[in-house]
Short mmCIF file of C-alpha atoms in Angstrom, two decimals:
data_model
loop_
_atom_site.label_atom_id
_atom_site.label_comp_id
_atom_site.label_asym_id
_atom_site.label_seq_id
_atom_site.Cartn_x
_atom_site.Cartn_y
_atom_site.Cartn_z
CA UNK A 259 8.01 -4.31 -70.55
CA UNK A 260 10.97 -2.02 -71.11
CA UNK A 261 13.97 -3.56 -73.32
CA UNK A 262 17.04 -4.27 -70.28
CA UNK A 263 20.49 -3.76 -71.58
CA UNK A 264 22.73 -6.19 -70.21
CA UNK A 265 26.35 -5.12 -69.66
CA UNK A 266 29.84 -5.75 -69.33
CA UNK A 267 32.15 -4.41 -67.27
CA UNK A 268 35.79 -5.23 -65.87
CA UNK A 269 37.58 -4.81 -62.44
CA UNK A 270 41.65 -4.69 -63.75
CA UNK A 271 44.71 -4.39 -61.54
CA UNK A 272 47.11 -3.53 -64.15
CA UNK A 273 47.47 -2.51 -67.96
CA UNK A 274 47.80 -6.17 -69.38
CA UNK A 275 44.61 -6.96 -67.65
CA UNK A 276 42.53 -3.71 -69.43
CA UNK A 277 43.68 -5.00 -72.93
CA UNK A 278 42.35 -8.72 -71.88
CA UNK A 279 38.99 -7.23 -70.69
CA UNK A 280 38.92 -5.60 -73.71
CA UNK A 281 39.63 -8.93 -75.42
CA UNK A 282 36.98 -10.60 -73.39
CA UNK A 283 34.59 -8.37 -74.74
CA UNK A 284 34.37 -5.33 -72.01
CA UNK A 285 34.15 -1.61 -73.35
CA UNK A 286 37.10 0.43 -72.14
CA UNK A 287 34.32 3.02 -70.25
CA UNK A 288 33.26 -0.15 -68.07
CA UNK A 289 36.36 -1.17 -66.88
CA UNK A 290 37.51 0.01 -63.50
CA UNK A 291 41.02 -0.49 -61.92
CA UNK A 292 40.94 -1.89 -58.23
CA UNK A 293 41.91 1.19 -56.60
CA UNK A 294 39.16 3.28 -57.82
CA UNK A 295 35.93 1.05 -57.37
CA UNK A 296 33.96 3.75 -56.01
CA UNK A 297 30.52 2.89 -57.03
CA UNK A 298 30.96 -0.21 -58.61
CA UNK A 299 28.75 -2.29 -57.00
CA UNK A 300 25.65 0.24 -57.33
CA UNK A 301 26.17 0.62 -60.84
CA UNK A 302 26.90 -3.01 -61.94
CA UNK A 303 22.74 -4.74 -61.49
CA UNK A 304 20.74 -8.18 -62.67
CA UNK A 305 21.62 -9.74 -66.04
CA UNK A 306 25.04 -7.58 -66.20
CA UNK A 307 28.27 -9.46 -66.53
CA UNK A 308 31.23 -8.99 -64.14
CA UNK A 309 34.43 -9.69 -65.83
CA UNK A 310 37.96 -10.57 -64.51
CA UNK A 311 41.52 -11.73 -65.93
CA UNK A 312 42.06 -13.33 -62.49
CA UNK A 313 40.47 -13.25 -58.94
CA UNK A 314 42.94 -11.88 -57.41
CA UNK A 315 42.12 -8.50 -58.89
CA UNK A 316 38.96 -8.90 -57.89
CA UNK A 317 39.41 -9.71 -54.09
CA UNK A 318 42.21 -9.42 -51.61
CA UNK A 319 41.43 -12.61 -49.70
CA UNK A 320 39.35 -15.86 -50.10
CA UNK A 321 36.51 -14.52 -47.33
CA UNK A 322 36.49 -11.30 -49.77
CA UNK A 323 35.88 -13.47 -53.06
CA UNK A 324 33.07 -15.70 -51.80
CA UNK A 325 31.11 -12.54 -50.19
CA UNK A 326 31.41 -10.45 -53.18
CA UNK A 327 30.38 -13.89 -55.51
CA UNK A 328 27.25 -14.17 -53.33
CA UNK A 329 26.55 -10.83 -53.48
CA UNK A 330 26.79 -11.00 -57.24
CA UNK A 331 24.90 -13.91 -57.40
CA UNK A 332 22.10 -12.87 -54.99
CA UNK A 333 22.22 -9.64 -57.64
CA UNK A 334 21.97 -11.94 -60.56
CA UNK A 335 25.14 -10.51 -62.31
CA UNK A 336 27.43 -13.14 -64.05
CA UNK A 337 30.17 -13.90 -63.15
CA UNK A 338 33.43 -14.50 -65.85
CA UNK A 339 37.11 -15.30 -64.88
CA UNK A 340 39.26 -15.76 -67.39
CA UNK A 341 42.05 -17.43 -65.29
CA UNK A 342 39.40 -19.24 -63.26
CA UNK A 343 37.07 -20.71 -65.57
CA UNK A 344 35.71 -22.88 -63.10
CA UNK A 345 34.53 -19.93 -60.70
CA UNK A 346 32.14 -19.08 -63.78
CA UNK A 347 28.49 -18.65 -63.14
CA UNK A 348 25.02 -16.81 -64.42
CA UNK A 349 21.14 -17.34 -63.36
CA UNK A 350 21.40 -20.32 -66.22
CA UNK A 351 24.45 -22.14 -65.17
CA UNK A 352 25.16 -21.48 -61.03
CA UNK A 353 28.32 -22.74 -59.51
CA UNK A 354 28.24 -26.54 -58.06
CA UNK A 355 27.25 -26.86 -54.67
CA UNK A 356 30.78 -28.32 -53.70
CA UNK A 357 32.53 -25.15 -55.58
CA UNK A 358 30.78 -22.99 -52.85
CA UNK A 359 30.80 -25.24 -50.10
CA UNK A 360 34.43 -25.59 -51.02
CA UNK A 361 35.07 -21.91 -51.01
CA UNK A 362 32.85 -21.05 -48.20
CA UNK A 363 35.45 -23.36 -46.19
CA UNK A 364 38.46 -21.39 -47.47
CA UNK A 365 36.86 -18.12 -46.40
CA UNK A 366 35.94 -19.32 -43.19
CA UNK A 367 39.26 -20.81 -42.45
CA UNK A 368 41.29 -17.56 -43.27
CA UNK A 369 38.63 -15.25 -41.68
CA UNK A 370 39.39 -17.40 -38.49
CA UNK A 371 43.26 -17.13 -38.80
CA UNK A 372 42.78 -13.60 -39.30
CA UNK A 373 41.19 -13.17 -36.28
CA UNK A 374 43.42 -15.40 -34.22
CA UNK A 375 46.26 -12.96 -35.18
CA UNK A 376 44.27 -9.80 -35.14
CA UNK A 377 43.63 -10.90 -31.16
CA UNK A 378 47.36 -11.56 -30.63
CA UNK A 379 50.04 -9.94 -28.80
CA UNK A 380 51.87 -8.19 -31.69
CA UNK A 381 52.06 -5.14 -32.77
CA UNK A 382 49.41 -3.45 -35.34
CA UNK A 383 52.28 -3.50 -37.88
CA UNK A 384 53.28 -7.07 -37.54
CA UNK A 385 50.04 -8.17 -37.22
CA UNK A 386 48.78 -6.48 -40.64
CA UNK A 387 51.60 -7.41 -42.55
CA UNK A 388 50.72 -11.30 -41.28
CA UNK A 389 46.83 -11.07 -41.92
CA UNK A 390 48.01 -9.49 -45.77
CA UNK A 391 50.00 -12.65 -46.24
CA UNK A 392 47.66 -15.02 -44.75
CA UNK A 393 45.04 -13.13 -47.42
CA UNK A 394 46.78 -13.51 -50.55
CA UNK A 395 47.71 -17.37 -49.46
CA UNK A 396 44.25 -17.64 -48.85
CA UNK A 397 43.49 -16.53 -52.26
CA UNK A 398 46.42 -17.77 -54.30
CA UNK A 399 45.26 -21.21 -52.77
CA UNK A 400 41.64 -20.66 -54.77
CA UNK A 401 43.75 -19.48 -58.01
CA UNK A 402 45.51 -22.79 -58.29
CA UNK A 403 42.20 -25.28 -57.24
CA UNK A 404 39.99 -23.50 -59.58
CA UNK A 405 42.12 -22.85 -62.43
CA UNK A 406 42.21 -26.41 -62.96
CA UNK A 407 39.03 -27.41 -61.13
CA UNK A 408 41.07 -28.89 -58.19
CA UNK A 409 42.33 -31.45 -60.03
CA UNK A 410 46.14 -31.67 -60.37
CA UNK A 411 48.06 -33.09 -63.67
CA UNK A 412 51.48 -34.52 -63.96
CA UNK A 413 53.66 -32.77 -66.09
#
């Protein structure tokens, strides 16, 4: 049985983020900004690691994070946020059943709202300028649950 390499790579958004993947381990030739992702996926395969500095580089929208984590988990890639640490999973330690239940709600609930407005009566412009917002609250709504596992502290 042939020896399987197991590799990192990085999805980054912005400088900061390359030096942090970098940091977390990832080799500058397996880090890829979010603009140019061509490939990616068909490159990246079982027992590789997917790293991230935060979700948000990583998806536009909660309905775009949980199908891209299933896909990587149906893939068996692990997964690694370093702003997220509770969206962290591999074949030995999978997410909780409520974590994906949890997100699986979020994505449904803004896929929904997107399509209420994308079947409204305003125009294209207004209408992707409102599903871009309703997106990133979406997704900034993930951020803050599971970069502290949901639970909120007092100052």
């Amino acid at each position: 049985m042939a020896n399987v390499k197991n590799e990192k790579y990085g999805i980054a958004s912005c400088n900061a983020e390359v030096d942090a993947l970098k940091r977390m381990g990832v080799q500058e030739r397996n880090i890829y900004c979010t603009g140019n992702c061509n490939g990616f996926f068909q490159r990246i395969s079982f027992g590789d690691v997917l790293c991230v500095c935060n979700v948000k580089s990583f998806a536009v929208g909660a309905y775009e994070l949980y199908n891209r984590l299933e896909y990587l988990k149906m893939r068996g890639i692990e997964f690694r946020s370093a702003g997220e640490k509770f969206l962290n999973f591999s074949s030995a330690k999978s997410l909780p059943k409520t974590t994906v239940q949890a997100l699986g709600n979020l994505a449904s609930r803004e896929h929904e709202f997107v399509l209420w407005i994308y079947n409204g009566a305003v125009s294209k412009d207004v209408k992707n300028q409102l599903i871009s917002r309703v997106r990133w609250e979406f997704l900034t709504n993930v951020v803050l649950m599971f970069s502290s596992n949901g639970v909120k502290h007092r100052n």
